[in-house]
Amino acid sequence: MVLFLVKNGTGFEVPVTSSDEVTEKMEKEENVNHGDDVLDIENDGSFDGNGEEIRRYWSQFSERNMTYEEPLLVKRINTTSQIAIVGSNLCPIESLDYEIFDSEIFNQDWRSRKKVQIFQYVVLKWVFALLIGLGTGLVGLFNNVAVENIAGFKLLLTTSLMSKQRYFEAFLVYAGLNMSLAAAAAALCAFIAPSAAGSGIPEVKAYLNGIDAHSILAPSTLFVKIFGSIFGVSAGFVLGKEGPMVHTGACIASILGQGGSKKYGLTWSWLRYFKNDRDRRDMITCGAAAGVAAAFRSPVGGVLFALEEAASWWRSALLWRAFFTTAVVAIVLRGGIQFCSTGKCGLFGEGGLILYDVSSAKVTYSGGDILAVIVLATIAGILGSIYNFLVDKVVRSYSIINEKGPFFKISLVITVSLLTSCCYYFLPWIGNCIPCPIEGTVACPSIDESGEYKIFQCPPGHYNDLASLFLNTNDDAIRNLFSPKINKEFHISSLFIFFAAVYFLGIITYGIAVPSGLFIPVILAGAAYGRVISRLFEPITKLDRGLFSLLGAASFLGGTMRMTVSICVILLELTNDLLLLPLVMVALLISKSVADIFNKGVYDQILKIKGLPYLEAHAEAYMRNIATRDVVSGPLMSFSGIETVGNILHVLNTTGHNGFPVIDEPPFTDSPELCGLVLRSYLLVLLKAKNFTRERVFANASILENISVLDFGKAGSGKGVKLEDLDIEDEDLNMYVDLHPITNTSPYTVVETMSLAKAAIIFRQQGLRHMCVVPKSQERPPIVGILTRHDFMPEHVLGLYPDIKHHKWH
């Protein structure tokens, strides 16, 4: 008896034992998808054959496809969330084809390439790296100029009204402008590009892991990311532009890597080299590095961020191109800052590549300082893990509201904006009015919008320490906290209030429908926390409070992001203080180690919330005791090397599979053998070309003349050949088509007895989309099944074997 598994409408797969039962199930159910990497795809009804036609096709397939089904699981429950629930519409999630396709038509293309074409390919890689750096650098400069001018105008207007003691009007202006900007950012996300909401780093990280989620790198997402981030940061939210800048750089790289556009006539022959996921992945990695470099003005930190956090695959050639890209970003930013320093950019023009220069502080530390740093990092690790836990709960709660529609998304954003405005405006009223320092080089009270000494409601000659933090842009608040020149002007109670406010406002802000980064909120909270610790440990430490603020920010970043090397270098490039390197390293290592005890990093949690099937670098321990054959699902749909058009069309219409085994059978071979793997997209191109024969024979050169390797290149998002594009006549259904020229003849295969843990490591390291499982015995059919990303998900495996995690394995 041969066992089939057919998924019913509730997500359970029901065992059946005959082709008639399979046909009955298929006629009843509209969702037929078995173990492939397209998830939650519904039948679009494009196949309108009656029951007799389906039964006829299944009778042709039954003998071949039914024999490849053993062993299969009797009970399967899919518990993995496959839908991105935050910031994007419900959509299927597919995998990317990073594998090098070894087929006859591709090999012939490579063999026919001349030296000049290879030179073109290499040169274009560097040209694209240059363009990514230029584009990201210009966007980063535009972002800074826009935010400084919009936020600066808002703060100047508020301060002007307060100086005239028109406090209620000042609040109305401040809160009104904040809510207007917030509503604009939310409207962009809600109506144009929902996938632009949030940080964007988890999405980029998922793409570089091989996950092709819907529209995460689309041009509309890029547009909303740029302007939504400007509006969101200018609205005074506790968020940053750093995460959105990473997403922006990735979007720019993705658009450049589309390989041209037939629609707009951009079909330059050189661009054909980049019509594949592998080269696009490298370009998007450079884009992510460029985004960090543009946000933090940290070129080396950008490369290390891409290496440590974003990319799942890395090689030395990519390191060189990423470094070149970030160097271009640094040059663009430096040139832009020098231009703006002449006063041609409005309120923007102060500062340079070093955002928070603390190099003027003397760095000498003793045993007491090291003890204080250890305590600071340990507590920061605990607070960072609590931060991640609360962000997880808040984002899950917000997703329920966001799913109800654009009106609810915008209402939530306006509510959080009003709450933030109230906190920022009214909390300084409980701050201290402190006399201005007698000796100081900075004007007190400050007369500009970003000063260190805000007068707020205080009498002349005094300043409000809390207003100096709240009624500033986030960058200026961090600069004030890091500044070594400012010693005791922040009262410890004010620091406590600011830390608590920023800590919890950062948590409730993330997850609303605006582009929002987590770096700045964490740095803000960490900087205030570091100042508090420096005051508490004042009897035993002599380290400057500005440096303690920097160490607090580093430890908070380690406790939430769980990165070490890249954060260390970014902070050093930000602050221009190499002497503090040993203490920053200690703070990062301790805070990360402590936080890892409690939960995962914030980006890993967001990936899980969004249902993105991210493959970790390591396999779970219990997977060592599960063989690959134990998770293979069916029915397995395969094709003969020379297949009928009707059979191919039927399978494409009734399944959501993206890869199919190709089996060579007698009389072409002595016994059935695995020829390779063919992709759905390639089959659609082949069917559209209509290279059919009436006899079951191998295709000759004349038949394949009208097919170019360019036709099989990766199309832009949603622009590939679809089933509805095919023009198949009834008389074509019984004709034959040779699949050998487009079949990957060297697919990655594993024996059915290999442990799932070992297979998972191979799958991730090689960047696969499909992995063929072959039998151990030669007497059996040549393939047992196909593993895809979904089969390696811990939630999926535990759904099959719920008790295996509790067993103790040795």
Coordinates of N, CA, C and O in Angstrom, one line a residue, residues 2 29 58 71 73 78 112 121 128 191-192 207 284 287 477 525 577 595 613 641-642 681 742 763 767 775 797:
V2 N 0.6 2.2 -0.9 CA 1.3 3.5 -0.9 C 0.5 4.5 -0.2 O -0.7 4.6 -0.4
E29 N -10.7 20.3 -2.1 CA -9.9 21.4 -1.5 C -9.3 22.3 -2.6 O -9.0 21.9 -3.7
W58 N -4.0 12.0 -13.4 CA -3.5 11.3 -12.3 C -3.2 9.9 -12.6 O -2.3 9.3 -12.0
P71 N 9.6 6.7 2.7 CA 8.6 6.8 3.8 C 8.0 8.2 4.0 O 8.6 9.1 3.7
L73 N 5.2 10.6 6.6 CA 4.6 10.7 7.9 C 3.1 10.6 7.8 O 2.5 11.1 6.8
N78 N 1.1 21.5 10.7 CA 1.9 22.7 10.5 C 1.6 23.8 11.5 O 0.6 24.4 11.5
S112 N 30.4 30.1 -23.9 CA 30.4 31.0 -25.1 C 30.8 32.4 -24.8 O 31.0 33.3 -25.6
Y121 N 31.5 42.1 -16.8 CA 30.8 41.6 -15.6 C 31.5 42.1 -14.4 O 30.9 42.6 -13.4
F128 N 28.4 49.2 -9.9 CA 27.2 49.1 -9.1 C 27.5 49.5 -7.6 O 26.7 50.1 -6.9
F191 N -0.9 53.5 3.2 CA -1.6 53.5 1.9 C -0.6 53.1 0.8 O -1.1 52.7 -0.3
I192 N 0.6 53.4 0.9 CA 1.6 53.2 -0.2 C 2.4 51.9 0.0 O 2.5 51.1 -0.9
Y207 N 16.1 38.7 3.8 CA 16.4 38.5 2.4 C 17.8 37.9 2.2 O 18.0 37.1 1.4
I284 N 22.9 43.8 -2.4 CA 22.1 44.2 -1.2 C 22.9 44.2 0.0 O 22.7 45.0 0.9
G287 N 24.6 47.3 0.0 CA 23.6 48.3 0.3 C 23.3 48.5 1.8 O 23.2 49.6 2.3
A477 N 20.4 65.4 22.0 CA 20.3 64.9 23.3 C 21.4 63.9 23.6 O 22.0 64.0 24.7
A525 N 18.7 55.8 25.9 CA 18.4 55.2 27.2 C 19.8 54.8 27.8 O 20.0 55.0 29.0
D577 N 37.4 58.1 20.0 CA 38.1 57.8 21.2 C 38.6 56.4 21.3 O 37.9 55.5 21.8
A595 N 22.6 39.1 28.7 CA 21.3 39.2 28.1 C 20.9 37.9 27.4 O 19.8 37.5 27.3
P613 N 10.7 32.7 7.9 CA 11.4 31.5 8.2 C 12.9 31.6 8.1 O 13.5 31.1 7.1
G641 N 12.1 13.0 -18.1 CA 13.0 13.9 -18.8 C 12.4 14.5 -20.1 O 12.7 15.6 -20.4
I642 N 11.5 13.7 -20.7 CA 10.7 14.2 -21.9 C 9.3 14.0 -21.5 O 8.8 12.9 -21.4
S681 N 9.6 28.4 -12.6 CA 9.8 29.5 -13.5 C 10.4 29.1 -14.9 O 10.0 29.7 -15.9
I742 N 17.0 22.5 -19.5 CA 16.8 23.5 -18.4 C 16.8 22.9 -17.1 O 16.5 23.5 -16.1
F763 N 22.2 23.0 4.0 CA 21.2 23.8 3.3 C 21.5 25.3 3.5 O 21.4 26.0 2.5
G767 N 23.2 28.0 0.7 CA 22.1 28.9 0.2 C 21.1 28.3 -0.7 O 20.8 28.8 -1.8
P775 N 17.4 7.7 -1.8 CA 17.4 6.5 -1.0 C 18.7 5.9 -0.7 O 19.7 6.2 -1.5
V797 N 9.3 21.2 12.8 CA 9.8 19.9 13.3 C 9.1 19.5 14.6 O 8.7 18.4 14.8

